[in-house]
Amino acid sequence: MELSDKIIDESIQGEALMKPSIIPNGKKLFLESYGCQMNFADSEIVASILINKGFSTTQNFEEADLILVNTCAIRDNAENRVRQRLQDYKRVKKNKPDAIVGVLGCMAERLKSQFLEQEKLVDIVVGPDAYRDLPNLIEQAETGQKAINVILSKEETYADIAPLRLDKNGVSAFVSIMRGCDNMCSFCVVPFTRGRERSRDPESIVNECKDAFNAGYREVTLLGQNVDSYLWSGGGLKKEILSEEQKANSTTFAQLMEMVAMVNPDLRVRFSTSHPKDMTDDVLHVMAKYENICNNIHLPVQSGSSKVLEMMNRGYTREWYLDRIKAIRTIIPNCGISTDVITGFCGETDEEHKETLSLMEEVKYDFAFMFSYSERPKTLAERKYKDDVPEEIKKQRLTEVVDLQRKHSELHTRKQVGNITKVLIEGFSKKSEDMLMGRNSQNSVVVFPKGDLKPGMYVNVKVTSSTSSTLIGEVIN
Ligand code: SAH
Ligand code: SF4
Ligand code: F3S
């Protein structure tokens, strides 16, 4: 499954409640998000900034005065979806010439002013570090000028802005703990669209988690492109210039997670994404120590071939990766493990592709996001290597990877039939309003009859049957 497939279904529009101190400006905002969880978290910052300026929100773009789309640039098809969506907004502009259309996020950052030239209907282009400037840019656009701010920052973490929660369930919240990425994986556009890595003040993170808990949330997911690289050294000093002593006095990801776990035992903690080259055992030990830190790790492998991994500039080998899996299995025996895989990277041979399949056989992931390689402008791979695996081979390899993963997912869910598993209820199941759905610690989706239960409650469910992606069961007392 493509990440963006998952995401497109979850376009978010919130009905915001206005604080009494805010003076309404009578204008309606429609805000839609594509891409990763970090983009969704950013949209909550954007919504917060604009609600404070008097906007109200709408779920219907046709009645909006301001349409904002938070975009993703990770693969070509992610960008194509946004371009298609812009066609829909053209309709609004026809009926309402004063309506303003703004493009935010990674695609805005990648294309910069080109966006304004290519897509005539776009009025505003804003990169991920410039959201504080949105009210000014909107004002500028209202006078009929095009407005753009794509300046990347080395400091911005939006730490002081309380996000306006736009999720649908009121149970699980995303909390950004860092921004940017310094890794330069050769296939990846993120370092160009999100800039340098920087960590957010742990105190503001813990406070945000406390606020979420007090507002009824029962799960937080700590977000960063490489959470294991989180390091806060007070005063926002850059990691590169820290002395060994300063580093020793800094807050690491393991320590941060412990601080968040202690907010309340009823607040579940998840995190994403771990990087195999940086994931240390102390993170695993903290996970094992706290019942409310979920036993689930997303550890993207990308390829099972050390040669391909080297060309990808991932900083680890197949052996190193498998050693990390062994550490997880030893320290957290019942841990759900998921991954990301790319098929058909530059120069990937049949043998190397088979190494990915054999690694998947060895690990038997619970779940995977799988993609065929999409060359991105300006990346290391685009400059250094030829995108020489034919499209149909990329797709064929992707099918093999997807089929194998389906088998493994089925194996995992089937193994859980008969078990009793603790579930945090998130809402109705997709198929029926008589059934509720939630997740267990390992992140498996569990579906069961509604009874008198409500989202946000924890229940024990006895698993009676399964599909490849879902556990079905009954609540027991
Ligand atoms: N920071 C995370 C990944 C973020 S991007 C990490 O390092 O693991 C999410 C996933 O998109 C990546 O793990 C990768 O599998 C996929 N991806 C990124 N760039 C891609 C590209 N150019 N083509 C295909 N898939 C890509
Ligand atoms: Fe991209 Fe690599 Fe950074 Fe992940 S770690 S965001 S794949 S550069
Ligand atoms: Fe896409 Fe940007 Fe996230 S490119 S995956 S929205 S960091």
Short mmCIF file of C-alpha atoms and ligand atoms in Angstrom, two decimals:
data_model
loop_
_atom_site.label_atom_id
_atom_site.label_comp_id
_atom_site.label_asym_id
_atom_site.label_seq_id
_atom_site.Cartn_x
_atom_site.Cartn_y
_atom_site.Cartn_z
CA MET A 1 0.00 0.00 0.00
CA GLU A 2 1.21 3.45 -0.80
CA LEU A 3 1.60 5.85 2.06
CA SER A 4 -0.16 8.57 0.11
CA ASP A 5 -3.13 6.23 -0.54
CA LYS A 6 -3.62 5.95 3.16
CA ILE A 7 -3.25 9.63 3.55
CA ILE A 8 -5.54 10.88 0.83
CA ASP A 9 -8.49 9.26 2.62
CA GLU A 10 -7.68 11.16 5.72
CA SER A 11 -7.84 14.71 4.45
CA ILE A 12 -8.52 16.73 7.51
CA GLN A 13 -10.90 19.50 8.11
CA GLY A 14 -11.80 20.45 11.62
CA GLU A 15 -14.76 22.35 13.00
CA ALA A 16 -12.86 24.61 15.28
CA LEU A 17 -14.20 26.12 18.46
CA MET A 18 -13.14 29.70 18.80
CA LYS A 19 -11.72 31.14 22.00
CA PRO A 20 -13.81 34.06 23.30
CA SER A 21 -10.83 36.45 22.95
CA ILE A 22 -10.60 35.87 19.20
CA ILE A 23 -12.39 38.34 16.95
CA PRO A 24 -13.97 36.44 14.04
CA ASN A 25 -12.98 37.77 10.61
CA GLY A 26 -15.97 36.14 8.91
CA LYS A 27 -13.73 34.09 6.62
CA LYS A 28 -13.81 30.35 6.17
CA LEU A 29 -10.72 28.16 5.91
CA PHE A 30 -10.59 24.78 4.20
CA LEU A 31 -7.39 22.93 5.02
CA GLU A 32 -6.39 19.65 3.45
CA SER A 33 -3.28 17.55 4.05
CA TYR A 34 -1.29 15.02 2.09
CA GLY A 35 1.91 13.22 3.03
CA CYS A 36 3.27 11.91 6.29
CA GLN A 37 2.10 12.31 9.87
CA MET A 38 4.44 15.26 10.24
CA ASN A 39 2.49 17.14 7.61
CA PHE A 40 -0.71 16.39 9.50
CA ALA A 41 0.89 17.68 12.68
CA ASP A 42 1.99 20.82 10.82
CA SER A 43 -1.56 21.40 9.58
CA GLU A 44 -2.64 21.53 13.23
CA ILE A 45 -0.10 24.33 13.78
CA VAL A 46 -1.37 26.15 10.69
CA ALA A 47 -5.00 25.78 11.85
CA SER A 48 -4.05 27.11 15.28
CA ILE A 49 -2.33 30.18 13.79
CA LEU A 50 -5.28 31.01 11.54
CA ILE A 51 -8.06 30.32 14.05
CA ASN A 52 -6.27 32.76 16.33
CA LYS A 53 -6.51 35.30 13.52
CA GLY A 54 -10.29 34.91 13.40
CA PHE A 55 -10.82 32.32 10.65
CA SER A 56 -13.43 29.61 11.14
CA THR A 57 -13.06 26.24 9.43
CA THR A 58 -15.22 24.49 6.88
CA GLN A 59 -15.25 20.95 5.57
CA ASN A 60 -16.60 22.08 2.23
CA PHE A 61 -14.03 23.71 -0.04
CA GLU A 62 -16.73 25.19 -2.26
CA GLU A 63 -17.74 27.62 0.48
CA ALA A 64 -14.19 28.48 1.59
CA ASP A 65 -12.60 31.93 1.37
CA LEU A 66 -9.18 30.44 1.92
CA ILE A 67 -8.18 27.01 0.61
CA LEU A 68 -4.90 25.62 1.88
CA VAL A 69 -3.38 22.36 0.77
CA ASN A 70 -0.45 20.94 2.72
CA THR A 71 1.52 18.94 0.19
CA CYS A 72 4.00 16.07 -0.06
CA ALA A 73 6.88 15.71 -2.52
CA ILE A 74 8.18 12.28 -1.56
CA ARG A 75 7.28 10.55 -4.84
CA ASP A 76 6.12 11.75 -8.22
CA ASN A 77 2.62 10.36 -7.72
CA ALA A 78 2.23 12.29 -4.44
CA GLU A 79 2.81 15.50 -6.40
CA ASN A 80 0.48 14.43 -9.21
CA ARG A 81 -2.36 13.99 -6.75
CA VAL A 82 -1.93 17.54 -5.54
CA ARG A 83 -1.93 18.89 -9.09
CA GLN A 84 -5.16 17.01 -9.78
CA ARG A 85 -6.68 18.40 -6.61
CA LEU A 86 -5.81 21.93 -7.69
CA GLN A 87 -8.14 21.38 -10.65
CA ASP A 88 -11.04 20.99 -8.21
CA TYR A 89 -10.15 24.29 -6.58
CA LYS A 90 -10.37 26.00 -9.97
CA ARG A 91 -14.13 25.51 -9.74
CA VAL A 92 -14.26 27.51 -6.51
CA LYS A 93 -12.27 30.35 -8.04
CA LYS A 94 -14.72 30.51 -10.94
CA ASN A 95 -17.70 31.11 -8.64
CA LYS A 96 -15.76 33.06 -6.06
CA PRO A 97 -12.93 35.02 -7.70
CA ASP A 98 -11.83 36.44 -4.33
CA ALA A 99 -11.13 33.02 -2.85
CA ILE A 100 -7.45 32.49 -2.08
CA VAL A 101 -5.61 29.24 -2.77
CA GLY A 102 -2.40 28.49 -0.89
CA VAL A 103 0.03 25.62 -1.27
CA LEU A 104 1.95 24.64 1.85
CA GLY A 105 4.48 22.00 2.78
CA CYS A 106 7.07 19.95 0.97
CA MET A 107 5.96 20.42 -2.63
CA ALA A 108 5.76 24.19 -2.04
CA GLU A 109 9.31 24.11 -0.67
CA ARG A 110 10.59 21.99 -3.53
CA LEU A 111 9.09 24.06 -6.33
CA LYS A 112 9.20 27.49 -4.69
CA SER A 113 8.23 30.29 -7.08
CA GLN A 114 7.98 27.80 -9.96
CA PHE A 115 4.67 26.85 -8.41
CA LEU A 116 3.28 30.33 -8.96
CA GLU A 117 4.44 30.24 -12.57
CA GLN A 118 3.16 26.73 -13.31
CA GLU A 119 -0.16 26.86 -11.49
CA LYS A 120 -1.80 30.19 -12.20
CA LEU A 121 -4.59 29.71 -9.70
CA VAL A 122 -2.20 29.45 -6.74
CA ASP A 123 -1.92 32.71 -4.77
CA ILE A 124 0.32 31.70 -1.88
CA VAL A 125 3.31 29.34 -1.58
CA VAL A 126 4.60 28.59 1.94
CA GLY A 127 7.36 26.22 3.02
CA PRO A 128 7.21 24.12 6.23
CA ASP A 129 9.25 26.57 8.33
CA ALA A 130 7.32 29.71 7.37
CA TYR A 131 3.84 29.10 8.78
CA ARG A 132 4.11 31.94 11.28
CA ASP A 133 4.20 34.26 8.26
CA LEU A 134 0.88 32.95 6.88
CA PRO A 135 -1.31 35.81 8.18
CA ASN A 136 0.96 38.34 6.42
CA LEU A 137 1.06 36.31 3.24
CA ILE A 138 -2.74 36.03 3.24
CA GLU A 139 -3.05 39.79 3.65
CA GLN A 140 -0.68 40.28 0.75
CA ALA A 141 -2.66 37.87 -1.42
CA GLU A 142 -5.88 39.67 -0.53
CA THR A 143 -4.50 42.77 -2.22
CA GLY A 144 -4.13 40.73 -5.40
CA GLN A 145 -0.41 40.04 -5.19
CA LYS A 146 1.15 36.59 -5.23
CA ALA A 147 2.80 35.78 -1.89
CA ILE A 148 5.65 33.41 -1.12
CA ASN A 149 7.82 32.44 1.85
CA VAL A 150 9.93 29.30 1.50
CA ILE A 151 12.76 30.22 3.86
CA LEU A 152 13.98 27.21 5.81
CA SER A 153 15.04 27.73 9.39
CA LYS A 154 17.65 26.11 11.60
CA GLU A 155 15.67 26.90 14.77
CA GLU A 156 11.94 26.84 14.09
CA THR A 157 10.08 24.07 15.96
CA TYR A 158 6.76 25.87 16.61
CA ALA A 159 7.31 24.82 20.22
CA ASP A 160 5.16 27.62 21.63
CA ILE A 161 2.14 27.08 19.36
CA ALA A 162 -0.56 24.83 20.78
CA PRO A 163 -1.79 22.77 17.82
CA LEU A 164 -5.47 22.83 17.00
CA ARG A 165 -6.30 19.12 16.98
CA LEU A 166 -7.87 18.18 13.67
CA ASP A 167 -8.00 14.40 14.08
CA LYS A 168 -11.36 12.72 13.84
CA ASN A 169 -11.29 10.55 16.95
CA GLY A 170 -10.13 12.76 19.84
CA VAL A 171 -8.14 9.79 21.14
CA SER A 172 -4.76 9.82 19.48
CA ALA A 173 -2.65 12.92 18.90
CA PHE A 174 0.54 13.59 16.94
CA VAL A 175 3.30 15.50 18.68
CA SER A 176 6.29 16.78 16.70
CA ILE A 177 9.52 16.38 18.65
CA MET A 178 11.92 17.50 15.93
CA ARG A 179 11.97 18.87 12.41
CA GLY A 180 14.07 18.43 9.30
CA CYS A 181 16.54 15.68 8.49
CA ASP A 182 20.33 15.59 8.18
CA ASN A 183 20.64 12.11 6.75
CA MET A 184 20.80 12.60 3.02
CA CYS A 185 19.56 9.18 1.99
CA SER A 186 20.32 9.34 -1.71
CA PHE A 187 16.73 8.73 -2.88
CA CYS A 188 15.05 11.19 -0.53
CA VAL A 189 13.78 14.71 -1.06
CA VAL A 190 13.01 15.41 2.61
CA PRO A 191 16.33 17.08 3.53
CA PHE A 192 15.64 19.55 0.71
CA THR A 193 12.03 20.22 1.64
CA ARG A 194 12.32 20.27 5.41
CA GLY A 195 15.83 21.54 5.97
CA ARG A 196 18.27 20.82 8.77
CA GLU A 197 17.46 18.61 11.68
CA ARG A 198 16.57 20.36 14.94
CA SER A 199 15.09 19.10 18.18
CA ARG A 200 12.30 20.69 20.17
CA ASP A 201 12.51 21.66 23.84
CA PRO A 202 11.47 18.57 25.88
CA GLU A 203 9.53 20.69 28.35
CA SER A 204 7.25 21.98 25.61
CA ILE A 205 6.81 18.40 24.34
CA VAL A 206 5.84 17.08 27.77
CA ASN A 207 3.47 20.00 28.30
CA GLU A 208 1.81 19.34 24.96
CA CYS A 209 1.35 15.68 25.94
CA LYS A 210 -0.13 16.70 29.30
CA ASP A 211 -2.54 19.09 27.56
CA ALA A 212 -3.56 16.32 25.16
CA PHE A 213 -4.21 13.95 28.06
CA ASN A 214 -6.25 16.58 29.91
CA ALA A 215 -8.27 17.14 26.73
CA GLY A 216 -9.21 13.44 26.70
CA TYR A 217 -6.52 12.06 24.39
CA ARG A 218 -5.17 8.67 25.42
CA GLU A 219 -2.34 8.20 22.92
CA VAL A 220 0.46 10.41 21.64
CA THR A 221 2.73 9.60 18.72
CA LEU A 222 6.09 11.38 18.94
CA LEU A 223 7.12 12.39 15.45
CA GLY A 224 10.40 13.01 13.68
CA GLN A 225 12.15 11.78 10.52
CA ASN A 226 14.74 10.11 12.71
CA VAL A 227 13.58 10.14 16.33
CA ASP A 228 16.68 8.27 17.56
CA SER A 229 18.72 11.30 16.62
CA TYR A 230 16.70 13.58 18.95
CA LEU A 231 19.01 15.57 21.24
CA TRP A 232 18.14 18.64 23.28
CA SER A 233 20.99 20.49 24.86
CA GLY A 234 19.26 23.48 26.42
CA GLY A 235 19.12 26.81 24.64
CA GLY A 236 18.74 25.01 21.32
CA LEU A 237 22.48 24.57 20.73
CA LYS A 238 23.26 22.69 17.56
CA LYS A 239 24.32 19.08 17.93
CA GLU A 240 27.39 19.55 15.73
CA ILE A 241 28.95 22.15 18.00
CA LEU A 242 28.32 20.42 21.33
CA SER A 243 31.26 19.28 23.46
CA GLU A 244 31.24 15.74 24.83
CA GLU A 245 30.30 17.15 28.24
CA GLN A 246 27.37 19.13 26.82
CA LYS A 247 26.22 16.04 24.97
CA ALA A 248 26.32 14.05 28.21
CA ASN A 249 24.06 16.68 29.82
CA SER A 250 21.58 16.70 26.93
CA THR A 251 18.18 15.01 26.73
CA THR A 252 18.25 11.95 24.46
CA PHE A 253 15.29 10.31 22.78
CA ALA A 254 15.27 7.52 25.38
CA GLN A 255 15.10 10.11 28.16
CA LEU A 256 12.43 12.11 26.40
CA MET A 257 10.31 9.01 25.92
CA GLU A 258 10.61 8.22 29.61
CA MET A 259 9.48 11.78 30.48
CA VAL A 260 6.45 11.41 28.21
CA ALA A 261 5.65 7.91 29.54
CA MET A 262 5.50 9.38 33.04
CA VAL A 263 2.83 11.96 32.09
CA ASN A 264 0.17 9.37 32.93
CA PRO A 265 0.11 5.54 32.84
CA ASP A 266 -3.16 5.80 30.87
CA LEU A 267 -1.50 7.80 28.10
CA ARG A 268 -0.08 5.49 25.48
CA VAL A 269 3.14 6.53 23.79
CA ARG A 270 4.12 5.68 20.22
CA PHE A 271 6.85 7.13 18.05
CA SER A 272 7.90 7.28 14.41
CA THR A 273 10.28 6.99 12.63
CA SER A 274 13.24 5.04 14.01
CA HIS A 275 16.39 4.90 11.94
CA PRO A 276 18.23 1.55 11.96
CA LYS A 277 21.64 3.23 12.03
CA ASP A 278 20.79 5.23 15.17
CA MET A 279 18.39 3.03 17.13
CA THR A 280 20.09 2.24 20.43
CA ASP A 281 19.37 -0.39 23.06
CA ASP A 282 18.59 2.27 25.69
CA VAL A 283 15.47 3.19 23.70
CA LEU A 284 14.46 -0.48 23.71
CA HIS A 285 15.07 -0.77 27.47
CA VAL A 286 12.86 2.26 28.16
CA MET A 287 10.16 0.69 25.98
CA ALA A 288 10.39 -2.53 27.95
CA LYS A 289 10.23 -0.65 31.26
CA TYR A 290 6.96 1.23 30.67
CA GLU A 291 3.73 -0.60 29.97
CA ASN A 292 2.24 2.50 28.32
CA ILE A 293 5.00 2.76 25.69
CA CYS A 294 3.57 0.65 22.90
CA ASN A 295 5.44 -2.45 21.78
CA ASN A 296 5.71 -1.37 18.21
CA ILE A 297 8.64 -0.17 16.15
CA HIS A 298 8.58 1.16 12.62
CA LEU A 299 12.09 0.44 11.35
CA PRO A 300 12.33 1.20 7.63
CA VAL A 301 14.80 -1.13 5.92
CA GLN A 302 14.39 0.12 2.30
CA SER A 303 16.43 -2.82 0.89
CA GLY A 304 17.83 -6.15 2.02
CA SER A 305 21.01 -5.74 -0.01
CA SER A 306 24.06 -4.13 1.62
CA LYS A 307 25.23 -2.92 -1.77
CA VAL A 308 21.93 -1.14 -2.48
CA LEU A 309 21.86 0.22 1.09
CA GLU A 310 25.27 1.72 0.52
CA MET A 311 24.14 3.37 -2.69
CA MET A 312 21.09 4.62 -0.80
CA ASN A 313 23.47 6.16 1.74
CA ARG A 314 21.47 4.61 4.58
CA GLY A 315 24.47 4.15 6.88
CA TYR A 316 23.90 0.46 7.73
CA THR A 317 24.29 -2.98 6.21
CA ARG A 318 21.90 -5.93 6.05
CA GLU A 319 23.79 -7.53 8.95
CA TRP A 320 23.58 -4.39 11.09
CA TYR A 321 19.86 -4.14 10.42
CA LEU A 322 19.25 -7.78 11.35
CA ASP A 323 21.26 -7.26 14.53
CA ARG A 324 18.90 -4.39 15.45
CA ILE A 325 15.92 -6.70 14.83
CA LYS A 326 17.55 -9.27 17.11
CA ALA A 327 17.99 -6.62 19.81
CA ILE A 328 14.28 -5.71 19.55
CA ARG A 329 13.20 -9.35 19.77
CA THR A 330 15.47 -9.95 22.78
CA ILE A 331 14.65 -6.84 24.79
CA ILE A 332 10.93 -6.58 23.86
CA PRO A 333 9.81 -10.15 23.13
CA ASN A 334 6.29 -9.24 21.98
CA CYS A 335 7.04 -6.28 19.72
CA GLY A 336 5.20 -5.45 16.49
CA ILE A 337 7.71 -4.50 13.80
CA SER A 338 6.88 -2.69 10.59
CA THR A 339 8.99 -1.29 7.78
CA ASP A 340 9.28 0.64 4.51
CA VAL A 341 10.64 -0.98 1.35
CA ILE A 342 11.67 0.55 -1.97
CA THR A 343 11.84 -1.66 -5.08
CA GLY A 344 13.82 -0.93 -8.23
CA PHE A 345 16.32 1.57 -6.87
CA CYS A 346 19.10 2.56 -9.32
CA GLY A 347 21.09 -0.42 -10.50
CA GLU A 348 19.14 -2.93 -8.36
CA THR A 349 19.72 -6.41 -9.80
CA ASP A 350 17.40 -9.40 -9.56
CA GLU A 351 19.74 -10.91 -6.98
CA GLU A 352 19.65 -7.76 -4.87
CA HIS A 353 15.86 -7.67 -5.08
CA LYS A 354 15.81 -11.29 -3.87
CA GLU A 355 17.90 -10.20 -0.89
CA THR A 356 15.05 -7.86 0.07
CA LEU A 357 12.61 -10.78 -0.15
CA SER A 358 14.90 -13.00 1.93
CA LEU A 359 15.32 -10.30 4.57
CA MET A 360 11.53 -9.97 4.74
CA GLU A 361 11.31 -13.76 5.17
CA GLU A 362 13.79 -13.55 7.99
CA VAL A 363 12.13 -10.67 9.86
CA LYS A 364 8.48 -11.45 9.02
CA TYR A 365 7.18 -7.91 9.48
CA ASP A 366 3.73 -7.30 10.89
CA PHE A 367 3.17 -4.54 8.38
CA ALA A 368 4.99 -2.65 5.62
CA PHE A 369 4.68 0.42 3.41
CA MET A 370 6.06 -0.56 0.02
CA PHE A 371 6.98 1.69 -2.87
CA SER A 372 8.62 1.51 -6.27
CA TYR A 373 11.50 3.92 -6.64
CA SER A 374 10.60 7.37 -7.90
CA GLU A 375 13.51 9.59 -8.85
CA ARG A 376 13.39 13.00 -7.17
CA PRO A 377 15.03 16.12 -8.57
CA LYS A 378 18.24 17.35 -6.84
CA THR A 379 18.69 14.22 -4.70
CA LEU A 380 22.05 12.49 -4.51
CA ALA A 381 20.70 9.53 -6.49
CA GLU A 382 19.44 11.77 -9.27
CA ARG A 383 22.86 13.38 -9.58
CA LYS A 384 24.98 10.26 -9.16
CA TYR A 385 23.11 7.22 -10.47
CA LYS A 386 20.98 6.23 -13.42
CA ASP A 387 17.33 5.44 -12.76
CA ASP A 388 17.83 2.35 -14.90
CA VAL A 389 15.42 -0.29 -13.62
CA PRO A 390 12.55 -0.36 -16.15
CA GLU A 391 9.18 0.71 -14.76
CA GLU A 392 7.60 -2.70 -15.34
CA ILE A 393 10.39 -4.45 -13.42
CA LYS A 394 10.01 -1.98 -10.55
CA LYS A 395 6.30 -2.74 -10.48
CA GLN A 396 6.80 -6.50 -10.76
CA ARG A 397 9.25 -6.43 -7.85
CA LEU A 398 6.81 -4.31 -5.90
CA THR A 399 4.07 -6.90 -6.48
CA GLU A 400 6.36 -9.65 -5.19
CA VAL A 401 7.17 -7.65 -2.08
CA VAL A 402 3.49 -6.80 -1.49
CA ASP A 403 2.41 -10.44 -1.91
CA LEU A 404 5.05 -11.68 0.49
CA GLN A 405 4.11 -9.04 3.05
CA ARG A 406 0.44 -9.99 2.81
CA LYS A 407 1.42 -13.57 3.67
CA HIS A 408 3.41 -12.41 6.68
CA SER A 409 0.67 -10.04 7.88
CA GLU A 410 -1.82 -12.91 7.68
CA LEU A 411 0.53 -15.11 9.63
CA HIS A 412 0.79 -12.52 12.41
CA THR A 413 -2.93 -11.87 12.73
CA ARG A 414 -3.77 -15.61 12.59
CA LYS A 415 -1.27 -16.29 15.39
CA GLN A 416 -3.17 -13.90 17.64
CA VAL A 417 -6.50 -15.74 17.40
CA GLY A 418 -7.33 -17.05 20.89
CA ASN A 419 -5.23 -14.36 22.63
CA ILE A 420 -6.56 -11.65 24.91
CA THR A 421 -5.28 -8.24 23.90
CA LYS A 422 -5.61 -4.75 25.46
CA VAL A 423 -7.17 -2.28 23.06
CA LEU A 424 -7.52 1.50 23.11
CA ILE A 425 -10.85 2.30 21.41
CA GLU A 426 -10.57 4.87 18.60
CA GLY A 427 -14.05 4.90 17.04
CA PHE A 428 -16.43 3.02 14.79
CA SER A 429 -15.11 0.27 12.55
CA LYS A 430 -14.95 1.17 8.85
CA LYS A 431 -17.63 -1.35 7.92
CA SER A 432 -20.31 -1.00 10.58
CA GLU A 433 -21.53 1.42 13.23
CA ASP A 434 -22.41 -1.59 15.41
CA MET A 435 -18.72 -2.36 15.70
CA LEU A 436 -15.91 -0.37 17.27
CA MET A 437 -12.25 -0.38 16.32
CA GLY A 438 -9.07 0.26 18.23
CA ARG A 439 -5.46 -0.85 18.31
CA ASN A 440 -3.45 -3.03 20.61
CA SER A 441 0.04 -2.19 21.79
CA GLN A 442 1.57 -3.86 18.71
CA ASN A 443 -0.53 -1.57 16.50
CA SER A 444 -2.83 -4.30 15.14
CA VAL A 445 -6.33 -3.06 14.35
CA VAL A 446 -8.92 -4.83 16.50
CA VAL A 447 -12.68 -4.80 15.75
CA PHE A 448 -15.41 -5.83 18.22
CA PRO A 449 -19.14 -5.24 19.01
CA LYS A 450 -19.94 -1.79 20.31
CA GLY A 451 -21.93 -2.54 23.48
CA ASP A 452 -21.87 0.53 25.77
CA LEU A 453 -18.26 1.32 25.04
CA LYS A 454 -16.81 4.65 23.91
CA PRO A 455 -13.68 5.94 22.17
CA GLY A 456 -10.85 6.61 24.63
CA MET A 457 -11.64 3.57 26.82
CA TYR A 458 -9.28 0.63 27.25
CA VAL A 459 -10.80 -2.84 26.90
CA ASN A 460 -9.53 -6.40 26.85
CA VAL A 461 -10.58 -8.20 23.71
CA LYS A 462 -10.48 -11.94 23.12
CA VAL A 463 -9.51 -12.44 19.48
CA THR A 464 -11.86 -14.92 17.77
CA SER A 465 -10.91 -14.54 14.08
CA SER A 466 -8.69 -12.53 11.77
CA THR A 467 -8.13 -11.16 8.29
CA SER A 468 -4.70 -10.20 6.90
CA SER A 469 -4.96 -6.75 8.46
CA THR A 470 -7.53 -6.98 11.26
CA LEU A 471 -8.24 -8.92 14.43
CA ILE A 472 -11.90 -9.55 15.22
CA GLY A 473 -13.03 -10.38 18.74
CA GLU A 474 -15.21 -9.91 21.79
CA VAL A 475 -14.74 -7.70 24.81
CA ILE A 476 -14.16 -9.63 28.03
CA ASN A 477 -14.35 -8.27 31.57
N1 SAH B 1 12.49 9.26 7.71
C1 SAH B 1 11.98 8.02 7.35
C2 SAH B 1 11.28 7.98 6.03
C3 SAH B 1 10.47 9.10 5.55
S1 SAH B 1 9.86 8.99 3.92
C4 SAH B 1 13.13 7.01 7.29
O1 SAH B 1 14.26 7.37 7.17
O2 SAH B 1 12.86 5.85 7.30
C5 SAH B 1 8.83 7.54 4.00
C6 SAH B 1 9.24 6.46 3.06
O3 SAH B 1 9.04 6.84 1.73
C7 SAH B 1 10.69 6.06 3.11
O4 SAH B 1 10.97 5.22 4.19
C8 SAH B 1 10.88 5.36 1.79
O5 SAH B 1 10.55 4.00 1.86
C9 SAH B 1 9.86 6.06 0.89
N2 SAH B 1 10.53 6.91 -0.07
C10 SAH B 1 11.25 8.02 0.17
N3 SAH B 1 11.75 8.53 -0.97
C11 SAH B 1 11.33 7.72 -1.98
C12 SAH B 1 11.52 7.71 -3.38
N4 SAH B 1 12.26 8.63 -3.98
N5 SAH B 1 10.94 6.72 -4.09
C13 SAH B 1 10.19 5.77 -3.49
N6 SAH B 1 9.98 5.73 -2.17
C14 SAH B 1 10.54 6.70 -1.41
FE1 SF4 B 2 14.68 10.81 3.99
FE2 SF4 B 2 16.62 9.33 4.96
FE3 SF4 B 2 15.87 11.54 6.24
FE4 SF4 B 2 14.29 9.41 6.21
S1 SF4 B 2 16.29 9.52 7.16
S2 SF4 B 2 13.68 11.52 5.84
S3 SF4 B 2 14.62 8.57 4.19
S4 SF4 B 2 16.83 11.43 4.23
FE1 F3S B 3 6.06 14.00 2.16
FE2 F3S B 3 7.32 15.99 3.25
FE3 F3S B 3 6.40 14.05 4.75
S1 F3S B 3 7.85 15.02 1.37
S2 F3S B 3 6.51 12.28 3.43
S3 F3S B 3 5.18 15.43 3.57
S4 F3S B 3 8.25 15.21 5.10
#
